[in-house]
Amino acid sequence: MFDKESLKKLEQEKARWESTTVEKAIKKFPERYEKFYTGSNLEVDRLYTPLDIQNIDYMKDLGFPGEYPFTRGIQPTMYRGRLWTMRQYAGFGTAEESNKRYKFLLSQGQTGLSVAFDLPTQIGYDSDHPLAQGEVGKVGVAIDSLQDMEILFDGIPLDKVSTSMTINAPAAILLAMYIAVAEKQGVSPDKLSGTIQNDILKEYVARGTYIFPPEPSMRLITDIFEFCSKHVPKWNTISISGYHIREAGATAVQEVAFTLANGIAYVEAAIKAGLDVDEFAPRLSFFFNAHNDLFEEVAKFRAARRLWARIMKERFKAKDPRSMMLRFHTQTAGSTLTAQQPDNNIIRVTIQALAAVLGGTQSLHTNSKDEALALPTEESVRIALRTQQIIAYESGVTETIDPLAGSYYVEYLTKQIEEKAMEYIQKIDELGGAPKAIEKGYIQQEIQDSAYKYQQEIESGRRIVVGVNMFQVEEEPPKNLLKVDPEVEKIQRQKLNNLKATRDNIAVKNALDELSKKAASNENLMPAIINCVKAYATLGEICDTLRRVFGEYKATVTF
Amino acid sequence: MQGARPIRVLIAKPGLDGHDRGAKVIARALRDAGMEVIYTGLRQTPEQIVEAAIQEDVDVIGLSILSGAHNVLFPRIMELLREKGVDDILVIGGGVIPHEDISFLKQCGIAEIFTPGTPLSQIIDFIKNNVRI
């Protein structure tokens, strides 16, 4: 972008500046550290100039918004056309309580729903399973059958809202329930829009809510890809998630690398299952973390977009530009929230949310200030939502596209992250792809090493966390935390008993037997799963049927 | 007081949550501090945890939970330890645990609850000062 002559001149001038002006200043006031680093430990220079981005080719590396390689954004007009979807992850207790919270959020100007399920639901156990004890309704809403799902979306028109569901191992079942609820509302599947997380590989690596071994899990995923491409064309069939990988301790580079490596594995699995890349790839979506280091995070989002576009075009020979677009949801980094001085978290979330918006996110969840302590109260969720609204309507950052492009620092970082992530992806390719690298424990070990290093930096004081290892105060224990009613478990058990006493149990048995047969064959499982949920088979019954055919995943433990 | 042999610690994840960044960081820090550490992995029932503690002959159990099920699962673990006659094991806990639950958990026999932001050195010192070995 710069001619050779002026770069040469600049190089000389920079050397002069360093040896005179800077030298003099440093003698008087030394810099705070000998070396500086980003939040993810990339070294940061004192100053960036055109010298640091001389290898960037504008048309090849940046291009225009809505065009390959999408570095500057996936839409031609970005937020000038439409703002991102404000989508707060919520759910707790019973379907009735969560339904109330969703209606509250929609009334406050939220534009999409995001369903949190409790852990028994995520791991495929009914609320009356022994392992569900103490967990029912705790970190999300308890869903045992279609009946709960009908209550959850009662009075919410499914053709008008888009719904994201954080569900992985049993994603096919919850999607089937959603389709069945919509049908009862008179909404056909082709009108539905939303997302299922459906990303099992990162469950093995970082999040832990796996059920089945990798092979049948990947089959369930590709069955969903195929089914949705025909019947639910507006549905995002997967949300390939770096969020939890980052939360587990990965760096920004590792987040991009391991997420895209998982993405590559899903694309390969679908192609192997006989699907055409442009048939399913436009519905792949991503989910990233927004951490504290503003510029590094913006660079990360831009790098991820460019890298994915290149992978899809060059490696998988996609032809449809939509197959190359990395569309993503962002959540601010839960692991950066502190239990100490919780009000400080509002400021952390603001910076993180700003990074997501400057990085071109399609939807955003902002964490609430009290989430290092408990589930958020209605009041703290409102502040979190208002944070997004202030960025959207008052800060002005939305009025032009990709406003940090051209910053010598941000462009340099974007390139750095892309290159370093690509090195990891090559290493993972050498190990035989993401599933193999996970099986060998390679990805887990890399993340654990980063997590340990991060904690040691806090211990040594080189990494400062305000209110934790600096600027501490004596505090009163926080009050007014949200408490989930322990009665939920009893209520859910009661509902299950009633359901089992009133449904057509022969129809249930037939539907489950049919599913069992299909699971042992190569046929797409979605129609059989939809039959099961419509017969009011419970989530646990459906998962147990599949467990008997598929077996269960056993993790290898390292630390 | 610290004896001649290294302190043996079981880091355990009761409940269904998959967040074990903290458990793993602490396991590693205790190992670096000279202790022998076993980590159970995810989704352990109270029965499995107590069984592992007996099998491995540990001096300390560190429980990590972020799902909110601590008020059910921690007391159950303490009850089983008493039943098996191994309630001399020092039990500590950590995770997302609201302040108002801590006194109840201590009454059940948990020696200390370490909430987010606790320095690793504080946990190491607590173990060294309180382990019965």
XYZ file of C-alpha atoms in Angstrom:
692
model
C 0.000 0.000 0.000
C 3.053 2.256 0.308
C 5.771 2.943 -2.215
C 9.272 1.686 -1.513
C 10.856 5.105 -1.394
C 8.586 6.527 1.292
C 8.933 3.339 3.354
C 12.698 3.657 3.233
C 12.470 7.255 4.342
C 10.080 6.266 7.109
C 12.448 3.582 8.343
C 15.253 6.119 8.643
C 13.013 8.624 10.366
C 11.754 6.022 12.821
C 15.320 5.039 13.726
C 16.140 8.698 14.233
C 13.065 9.201 16.460
C 14.036 6.188 18.574
C 17.635 7.208 19.071
C 16.866 10.849 19.851
C 13.387 11.738 21.114
C 12.534 8.353 22.626
C 15.997 7.762 24.055
C 15.884 11.086 25.854
C 12.427 10.453 27.287
C 13.290 6.950 28.494
C 16.357 8.215 30.328
C 14.140 10.515 32.309
C 11.079 8.232 32.615
C 11.720 4.540 31.906
C 8.821 2.619 30.434
C 6.667 0.637 32.866
C 7.925 -2.720 31.611
C 10.829 -3.931 29.558
C 8.429 -5.704 27.223
C 4.696 -5.264 26.648
C 2.155 -7.898 25.699
C -1.443 -8.220 24.541
C -3.939 -9.965 26.811
C -2.973 -13.189 25.048
C 0.768 -12.596 25.293
C 1.603 -11.416 21.787
C 4.450 -8.939 22.110
C 3.431 -5.326 21.538
C 5.808 -2.720 20.099
C 5.977 0.870 21.238
C 4.651 2.192 17.944
C 3.225 0.820 14.734
C 3.725 2.528 11.378
C 3.224 1.675 7.711
C 6.438 -0.346 8.047
C 4.559 -3.005 10.001
C 1.884 -3.518 7.374
C 3.885 -3.165 4.212
C 3.087 -6.753 3.210
C -0.648 -6.190 3.315
C -2.337 -6.007 -0.051
C -5.557 -4.042 0.343
C -7.633 -5.853 -2.248
C -6.293 -9.306 -1.418
C -6.282 -9.068 2.377
C -9.020 -6.577 3.210
C -11.327 -6.031 0.267
C -14.803 -4.588 0.745
C -17.597 -5.416 3.209
C -19.874 -8.147 1.926
C -17.149 -9.404 -0.408
C -14.371 -11.984 -0.168
C -12.331 -12.337 2.041
C -14.853 -10.532 4.285
C -12.159 -9.082 6.569
C -14.138 -5.844 6.800
C -17.475 -7.511 7.528
C -19.916 -9.931 5.982
C -22.637 -7.446 5.065
C -22.270 -4.687 2.500
C -23.629 -2.023 4.865
C -23.070 -3.634 8.276
C -24.716 -1.710 11.139
C -25.846 1.125 8.854
C -28.377 -1.387 7.529
C -29.337 -3.296 10.640
C -27.842 -3.420 14.121
C -26.650 -6.716 15.570
C -29.195 -8.942 17.314
C -29.218 -8.270 21.041
C -29.575 -11.714 22.476
C -29.254 -12.367 26.212
C -28.684 -16.001 27.180
C -31.357 -16.809 29.741
C -33.261 -19.596 31.384
C -33.650 -21.085 34.834
C -36.069 -23.073 36.920
C -39.210 -24.257 35.235
C -40.412 -23.538 31.721
C -43.049 -21.243 33.259
C -40.427 -19.029 34.969
C -38.175 -18.887 31.919
C -41.117 -18.014 29.699
C -41.726 -15.011 31.977
C -38.057 -13.935 31.728
C -38.177 -14.156 27.900
C -41.269 -12.006 27.752
C -39.566 -9.486 30.072
C -36.465 -9.383 27.833
C -38.545 -8.949 24.672
C -40.472 -6.128 26.351
C -37.131 -4.419 27.142
C -36.142 -4.278 23.479
C -34.225 -7.523 23.144
C -34.451 -8.725 19.560
C -33.852 -12.476 19.804
C -34.095 -15.265 22.352
C -31.289 -17.417 23.664
C -32.270 -20.445 25.685
C -30.130 -21.785 28.529
C -30.943 -25.375 29.470
C -30.136 -26.971 32.800
C -27.368 -29.554 32.951
C -29.566 -32.680 33.092
C -31.258 -31.513 29.864
C -27.882 -30.831 28.259
C -26.622 -34.299 29.172
C -29.826 -36.098 28.255
C -31.221 -36.991 31.681
C -34.790 -36.432 32.821
C -35.303 -34.421 36.001
C -35.983 -37.606 37.992
C -32.655 -39.249 37.085
C -30.375 -39.861 40.125
C -27.576 -37.785 38.533
C -29.947 -34.847 38.132
C -30.169 -34.410 41.892
C -29.489 -30.802 42.857
C -29.058 -29.729 39.237
C -32.645 -29.358 38.036
C -33.353 -25.831 36.798
C -30.045 -24.512 38.177
C -28.030 -23.223 35.226
C -30.925 -23.135 32.814
C -34.439 -24.286 32.231
C -35.413 -27.935 32.769
C -36.935 -29.529 29.661
C -38.107 -33.119 30.001
C -40.586 -33.367 27.154
C -42.430 -31.493 24.445
C -44.873 -30.429 27.154
C -42.191 -28.240 28.827
C -41.187 -26.819 25.461
C -44.808 -25.818 24.739
C -44.870 -23.889 28.020
C -41.450 -22.328 27.376
C -42.612 -20.667 24.143
C -46.190 -20.046 25.150
C -47.366 -16.719 23.714
C -44.104 -16.171 21.818
C -44.707 -16.269 18.047
C -41.994 -18.482 16.602
C -42.323 -16.999 13.127
C -41.433 -13.569 14.553
C -38.498 -14.206 16.920
C -35.260 -15.984 16.218
C -34.216 -18.416 18.921
C -30.768 -19.630 19.767
C -30.532 -22.804 21.824
C -27.369 -23.723 23.674
C -27.713 -27.429 23.246
C -25.170 -29.846 21.899
C -25.280 -33.615 22.466
C -29.139 -33.696 22.368
C -29.422 -30.835 19.829
C -31.440 -32.945 17.386
C -34.055 -33.613 20.063
C -34.491 -30.000 21.139
C -34.652 -28.887 17.511
C -37.338 -31.547 16.937
C -39.291 -30.166 19.911
C -38.973 -26.618 18.565
C -40.287 -27.722 15.171
C -43.191 -29.515 16.903
C -44.100 -26.470 19.032
C -44.006 -24.261 15.938
C -46.285 -26.656 14.117
C -48.817 -26.368 16.949
C -48.630 -22.576 16.559
C -49.341 -23.043 12.852
C -45.786 -22.096 11.842
C -44.132 -24.338 9.253
C -40.431 -25.317 9.625
C -39.326 -23.209 6.652
C -40.428 -20.065 8.544
C -38.261 -20.810 11.582
C -35.061 -18.952 12.233
C -32.593 -19.587 14.986
C -29.550 -21.562 15.976
C -28.662 -24.749 17.777
C -25.146 -24.883 19.159
C -24.732 -28.512 18.069
C -20.921 -28.329 18.397
C -19.825 -31.546 20.057
C -16.089 -31.254 19.434
C -15.701 -28.300 21.772
C -17.693 -30.232 24.394
C -14.946 -32.858 24.432
C -12.322 -30.110 24.597
C -13.723 -27.507 26.918
C -17.372 -27.550 27.930
C -18.030 -31.103 29.042
C -21.682 -31.778 28.153
C -21.005 -34.720 25.832
C -23.049 -37.935 25.779
C -22.091 -40.134 22.819
C -18.689 -41.024 21.316
C -17.364 -38.859 18.454
C -18.477 -40.981 15.515
C -22.244 -41.211 16.200
C -22.120 -37.618 17.478
C -20.747 -36.430 14.143
C -23.415 -38.465 12.378
C -26.173 -36.738 14.363
C -24.666 -33.415 13.336
C -24.498 -34.202 9.639
C -28.054 -35.627 9.805
C -29.156 -32.226 11.108
C -27.250 -30.415 8.336
C -28.993 -32.509 5.719
C -32.458 -32.336 7.260
C -32.350 -28.578 7.740
C -31.010 -27.847 4.266
C -34.242 -29.426 2.978
C -36.839 -28.509 5.607
C -35.589 -25.697 7.868
C -33.558 -23.610 5.433
C -33.268 -20.492 7.621
C -31.920 -22.387 10.631
C -28.282 -22.110 11.688
C -27.495 -25.777 12.046
C -24.407 -25.338 14.182
C -22.667 -22.640 16.148
C -19.016 -23.605 16.052
C -17.856 -22.274 19.358
C -14.609 -20.725 20.415
C -16.318 -19.147 23.397
C -15.874 -22.069 25.770
C -12.402 -22.837 24.471
C -11.396 -19.298 25.434
C -13.185 -19.559 28.781
C -11.207 -22.727 29.493
C -8.055 -20.634 29.242
C -7.071 -20.516 25.560
C -5.416 -17.444 24.074
C -7.003 -15.386 21.279
C -4.884 -17.217 18.709
C -5.824 -20.609 20.137
C -9.497 -19.624 20.185
C -9.432 -18.884 16.457
C -7.269 -21.886 15.604
C -9.127 -24.562 17.560
C -12.552 -23.250 16.543
C -11.738 -23.174 12.857
C -10.043 -26.583 13.124
C -13.316 -27.929 14.534
C -15.150 -26.153 11.712
C -12.937 -27.900 9.186
C -13.792 -31.255 10.819
C -17.545 -30.604 10.491
C -17.212 -29.594 6.837
C -15.156 -32.698 6.123
C -17.688 -34.930 7.919
C -20.587 -33.467 5.943
C -18.778 -33.830 2.628
C -17.937 -37.405 3.570
C -21.629 -37.997 4.307
C -22.345 -37.040 0.720
C -23.459 -33.419 1.070
C -22.375 -30.708 -1.323
C -20.372 -27.996 0.427
C -22.523 -25.111 -0.827
C -25.655 -26.930 0.291
C -24.854 -26.778 4.022
C -21.938 -24.362 4.527
C -24.032 -21.169 4.247
C -25.869 -22.258 7.446
C -22.744 -22.781 9.536
C -22.348 -20.091 12.158
C -19.762 -19.321 14.802
C -19.628 -18.176 18.408
C -16.711 -16.254 19.856
C -15.625 -14.750 23.132
C -14.982 -11.035 23.638
C -12.163 -10.668 26.133
C -10.514 -7.630 27.683
C -7.822 -6.600 25.222
C -9.808 -4.315 22.925
C -7.510 -4.171 19.899
C -6.467 -7.785 20.067
C -10.101 -8.889 20.162
C -11.085 -6.715 17.202
C -8.128 -8.118 15.284
C -9.169 -11.630 16.284
C -12.654 -11.288 14.783
C -11.257 -9.828 11.576
C -8.590 -12.530 11.325
C -11.132 -15.300 11.906
C -13.320 -13.965 9.095
C -10.442 -13.764 6.630
C -9.059 -17.153 7.552
C -12.396 -18.962 7.296
C -13.142 -17.375 3.916
C -9.783 -18.580 2.610
C -10.256 -22.076 4.043
C -13.696 -22.447 2.488
C -12.632 -21.144 -0.900
C -9.187 -22.701 -1.213
C -9.454 -25.903 0.798
C -13.087 -26.853 0.222
C -13.599 -25.189 -3.168
C -16.841 -23.550 -2.084
C -18.401 -21.433 -4.814
C -21.268 -19.703 -3.021
C -19.889 -16.608 -1.237
C -22.284 -17.349 1.655
C -20.314 -20.537 2.298
C -17.238 -18.388 2.922
C -18.853 -15.883 5.282
C -18.005 -16.336 8.932
C -21.158 -15.172 10.703
C -20.796 -15.088 14.467
C -22.436 -14.514 17.791
C -20.356 -13.047 20.596
C -20.561 -13.274 24.343
C -18.437 -11.201 26.672
C -15.905 -13.203 28.674
C -17.468 -14.757 31.756
C -14.065 -15.731 33.111
C -13.027 -12.077 33.396
C -15.878 -11.249 35.762
C -14.801 -10.851 39.357
C -16.702 -11.678 42.508
C -14.891 -8.731 44.109
C -16.455 -5.282 43.543
C -19.044 -6.674 41.092
C -19.956 -3.205 39.778
C -16.539 -3.130 38.060
C -17.815 -5.898 35.810
C -20.150 -3.440 34.073
C -17.092 -1.585 32.764
C -15.336 -4.788 31.729
C -18.425 -5.882 29.820
C -18.649 -2.495 28.100
C -15.096 -2.750 26.761
C -15.637 -6.344 25.665
C -18.947 -5.560 23.983
C -17.317 -2.655 22.170
C -14.666 -5.035 20.840
C -17.393 -7.354 19.525
C -19.152 -4.500 17.742
C -15.933 -3.030 16.333
C -15.149 -6.591 15.223
C -18.419 -6.863 13.294
C -20.476 -9.352 15.305
C -23.926 -10.459 14.107
C -25.361 -10.912 17.594
C -24.224 -10.251 21.126
C -24.783 -11.347 24.692
C -23.448 -9.059 27.392
C -22.806 -10.666 30.768
C -24.342 -9.299 33.910
C -22.274 -7.887 36.742
C -23.278 -10.527 39.297
C -22.453 -13.646 37.283
C -19.288 -14.540 39.201
C -21.640 -14.962 42.164
C -24.882 -16.448 40.878
C -27.376 -16.325 38.014
C -28.141 -12.695 37.166
C -31.090 -10.826 38.609
C -33.569 -9.027 36.380
C -31.985 -5.693 37.319
C -28.463 -6.716 36.395
C -29.632 -8.268 33.128
C -31.270 -4.966 32.274
C -27.986 -3.087 32.804
C -26.219 -5.606 30.587
C -28.783 -5.122 27.829
C -28.619 -1.324 28.239
C -24.840 -1.539 27.751
C -25.440 -2.904 24.248
C -28.118 -0.343 23.563
C -25.826 2.537 24.567
C -23.092 1.240 22.286
C -25.666 0.834 19.504
C -27.496 4.122 19.798
C -25.125 6.575 21.508
C -21.479 5.727 20.899
C -21.418 6.382 17.157
C -19.233 3.342 16.413
C -21.997 1.871 14.255
C -22.115 4.632 11.675
C -19.243 3.519 9.466
C -18.096 0.017 8.618
C -15.070 -1.604 10.293
C -13.800 1.710 11.676
C -10.515 0.341 13.053
C -9.351 -0.910 9.655
C -6.217 0.845 8.543
C -4.923 1.243 12.077
C -1.315 0.121 11.733
C -1.612 -1.764 15.009
C -4.946 -3.470 14.319
C -3.955 -4.523 10.801
C -0.632 -5.839 12.100
C -2.377 -7.800 14.860
C -4.980 -9.151 12.440
C -2.213 -10.559 10.270
C -0.319 -11.930 13.306
C -3.361 -13.758 14.639
C -4.229 -15.146 11.223
C -0.695 -16.473 10.701
C -0.305 -17.949 14.173
C -3.740 -19.579 14.017
C -2.848 -21.050 10.628
C 0.308 -22.583 12.154
C -1.876 -24.336 14.745
C -4.314 -25.534 12.088
C -1.413 -27.032 10.120
C -0.180 -28.770 13.249
C -3.692 -30.165 13.858
C -3.854 -31.320 10.227
C -0.577 -33.166 10.803
C -2.127 -34.906 13.804
C -4.981 -36.085 11.571
C -7.536 -33.314 12.143
C -9.377 -31.954 15.165
C -11.082 -35.194 16.314
C -7.704 -36.991 16.372
C -5.964 -34.049 18.062
C -8.676 -34.084 20.726
C -8.392 -37.833 21.173
C -4.643 -37.414 21.705
C -5.325 -34.689 24.277
C -3.222 -32.207 22.298
C -5.782 -29.396 22.164
C -6.772 -29.835 25.825
C -3.115 -29.705 26.898
C -2.441 -26.524 24.924
C -5.452 -24.846 26.546
C -4.503 -26.016 30.038
C -0.976 -24.682 29.634
C -2.339 -21.261 28.692
C -4.810 -21.300 31.583
C -2.077 -22.104 34.075
C 0.210 -19.432 32.694
C -2.600 -16.861 32.918
C -3.218 -17.717 36.568
C 0.493 -17.562 37.392
C 0.665 -14.094 35.849
C -2.118 -12.994 38.171
C -0.316 -14.551 41.142
C 2.937 -12.792 40.283
C 1.176 -9.479 39.724
C 2.401 -9.124 36.124
C -1.249 -9.383 35.071
C -3.393 -6.964 36.994
C -7.028 -7.658 37.801
C -8.576 -4.576 39.357
C -10.189 -5.355 42.680
C -8.549 -8.783 42.866
C -4.774 -8.331 42.990
C -4.781 -4.533 43.048
C -7.099 -1.878 44.457
C -8.819 -4.311 46.792
C -11.309 -3.087 49.380
C -13.046 -4.676 52.343
C -16.516 -5.592 51.124
C -19.846 -6.565 52.541
C -21.064 -9.865 51.108
C -23.299 -9.140 48.099
C -27.048 -9.162 48.616
C -30.101 -9.784 46.421
C -28.657 -12.648 44.390
C -31.023 -14.735 42.329
C -31.884 -18.047 43.937
C -33.451 -20.915 42.049
C -36.318 -22.414 43.982
C -35.331 -25.945 45.109
C -38.975 -26.917 44.567
C -38.271 -26.997 40.806
C -36.990 -30.548 41.049
C -40.188 -31.679 42.754
C -42.376 -29.847 40.247
C -40.529 -31.429 37.312
C -40.799 -34.927 38.830
C -44.514 -34.393 39.311
C -44.922 -33.232 35.717
C -43.042 -36.303 34.502
C -45.249 -38.636 36.527
C -48.385 -36.997 35.182
C -47.108 -37.131 31.646
C -46.229 -40.805 31.833
C -49.667 -41.572 33.279
C -51.612 -39.686 30.603
C -49.738 -40.092 27.294
C -50.213 -42.986 24.863
C -47.444 -45.241 26.155
C -47.767 -47.717 23.293
C -47.194 -44.931 20.775
C -44.147 -43.874 22.789
C -42.730 -47.370 22.784
C -43.279 -47.757 19.048
C -41.626 -44.420 18.300
C -38.617 -45.300 20.464
C -38.286 -48.751 18.868
C -38.374 -47.149 15.446
C -35.656 -44.693 16.507
C -33.529 -47.544 17.800
C -33.760 -49.305 14.422
C -32.938 -46.132 12.503
C -29.995 -45.400 14.786
C -28.488 -48.753 13.856
C -28.944 -47.973 10.156
C -27.496 -45.153 8.043
C -30.771 -43.310 7.627
C -31.254 -39.713 8.700
C -32.450 -39.724 12.317
C -34.376 -36.460 12.360
C -37.784 -37.809 11.210
C -37.686 -40.607 13.818
C -36.691 -38.136 16.562
C -39.533 -35.795 15.571
C -41.939 -38.746 15.864
C -40.642 -39.527 19.355
C -41.052 -35.978 20.661
C -44.534 -35.674 19.162
C -45.529 -38.868 20.983
C -44.269 -37.122 24.169
C -41.349 -39.470 24.719
C -39.104 -37.755 27.250
C -35.668 -36.388 26.508
C -34.165 -39.018 28.811
C -36.023 -41.850 27.084
C -34.863 -40.700 23.667
C -31.249 -40.285 24.824
C -31.271 -43.663 26.573
C -32.463 -45.289 23.357
C -29.553 -43.705 21.514
C -27.116 -44.562 24.336
C -27.995 -48.220 23.934
C -27.081 -48.089 20.229
C -24.222 -45.557 20.281
C -22.586 -46.118 23.667
C -21.221 -43.281 25.830
C -18.115 -41.121 25.609
C -15.395 -41.614 28.206
C -13.050 -38.670 28.591
C -9.323 -38.976 29.146
C -8.325 -36.911 32.158
C -5.186 -34.781 32.185
C -4.120 -31.647 34.005
C 1.927 -30.213 60.579
C 3.500 -31.523 57.423
C 4.866 -35.052 57.692
C 7.667 -36.811 55.841
C 5.564 -38.018 52.948
C 3.963 -35.627 50.489
C 0.395 -34.511 51.088
C -2.003 -36.488 48.878
C -4.904 -34.570 47.360
C -7.981 -35.598 45.390
C -9.415 -32.830 43.224
C -12.988 -33.801 42.432
C -15.801 -32.457 40.253
C -19.169 -33.426 41.732
C -22.291 -32.601 39.755
C -22.797 -32.253 36.041
C -21.061 -29.006 35.106
C -18.154 -29.183 32.705
C -16.180 -26.182 33.903
C -12.893 -27.591 35.110
C -10.456 -24.814 34.271
C -10.243 -23.923 37.951
C -10.001 -27.533 39.125
C -7.162 -28.212 36.717
C -5.275 -25.017 37.540
C -5.488 -25.814 41.241
C -4.485 -29.451 40.681
C -1.403 -28.264 38.867
C -0.555 -25.599 41.438
C -0.782 -28.124 44.283
C 1.413 -30.524 42.336
C 3.952 -27.743 41.752
C 3.817 -27.102 45.514
C 5.048 -30.655 46.098
C 1.758 -32.446 46.750
C 0.610 -35.641 45.060
C -2.555 -34.833 43.156
C -5.239 -36.976 41.579
C -7.986 -35.380 39.490
C -11.237 -37.321 39.053
C -12.502 -35.739 35.832
C -16.068 -34.512 35.317
C -19.477 -35.694 36.550
C -18.508 -37.630 39.659
C -21.210 -38.818 42.049
C -20.626 -38.359 45.802
C -20.194 -42.161 46.022
C -17.501 -42.170 43.329
C -15.633 -39.311 44.983
C -15.581 -40.938 48.422
C -14.578 -44.266 46.889
C -11.699 -42.607 45.027
C -10.585 -40.805 48.197
C -10.396 -44.122 50.081
C -8.733 -45.987 47.206
C -6.114 -43.296 46.779
C -5.637 -42.846 50.537
C -5.738 -39.057 50.270
C -5.323 -36.500 53.040
C -7.306 -33.778 51.306
C -10.331 -33.572 49.006
C -10.809 -30.423 46.963
C -14.334 -30.128 45.550
C -15.002 -27.851 42.592
C -18.515 -27.007 41.444
C -20.013 -24.232 39.350
C -23.497 -25.572 38.702
C -25.229 -24.473 41.885
C -25.806 -28.012 43.159
C -23.333 -27.612 46.056
C -25.977 -27.487 48.802
C -27.143 -30.958 47.807
C -23.886 -32.640 46.804
C -21.354 -31.332 49.364
C -23.355 -32.456 52.438
C -23.892 -35.860 50.814
C -20.139 -36.283 50.355
C -19.499 -35.357 54.017
C -22.161 -37.826 55.138
C -20.556 -40.632 53.128
C -17.105 -39.817 54.515
C -18.488 -40.137 58.040
C -20.259 -43.384 57.184
C -17.013 -44.845 55.859
C -15.077 -43.611 58.887
C -12.735 -41.421 56.861
C -13.929 -38.066 58.098
C -10.388 -37.116 59.124
C -9.814 -36.153 55.484
C -9.597 -32.385 55.092
C -12.331 -31.270 52.679
C -12.285 -27.895 50.960
C -14.483 -26.523 48.213
C -14.561 -23.857 45.546
C -16.480 -22.516 42.579
C -19.428 -20.206 42.097
C -20.795 -20.467 45.619
C -22.882 -17.624 47.029
C -21.624 -16.200 50.295
C -24.858 -17.000 52.094
C -24.373 -20.736 51.489
C -20.897 -20.867 53.006
C -21.845 -21.110 56.686
C -24.223 -23.994 55.940
C -21.501 -25.843 54.045
C -19.026 -25.300 56.885
C -21.566 -26.650 59.370
C -21.676 -29.784 57.226
C -17.942 -30.203 57.769
C -16.337 -28.472 54.779
C -13.244 -26.808 56.250
C -13.144 -23.855 53.887
C -14.814 -22.510 50.751
C -12.608 -20.608 48.314
C -14.546 -18.334 45.979
C -13.392 -16.834 42.636
C -10.309 -14.628 42.881
C -8.656 -16.532 45.731
C -4.846 -16.560 45.312
C -3.450 -20.076 44.789
C -0.902 -19.446 47.555
C -3.738 -18.979 50.044
C -5.177 -22.393 49.177
C -1.766 -24.062 49.401
C -1.111 -22.477 52.807
C -4.534 -23.469 54.082
C -3.937 -27.094 53.146
C -0.466 -27.160 54.709
C -1.724 -25.625 57.933
C -4.852 -27.746 58.325
C -4.111 -31.173 56.912
C -4.084 -33.974 59.502
C -1.066 -35.966 58.474
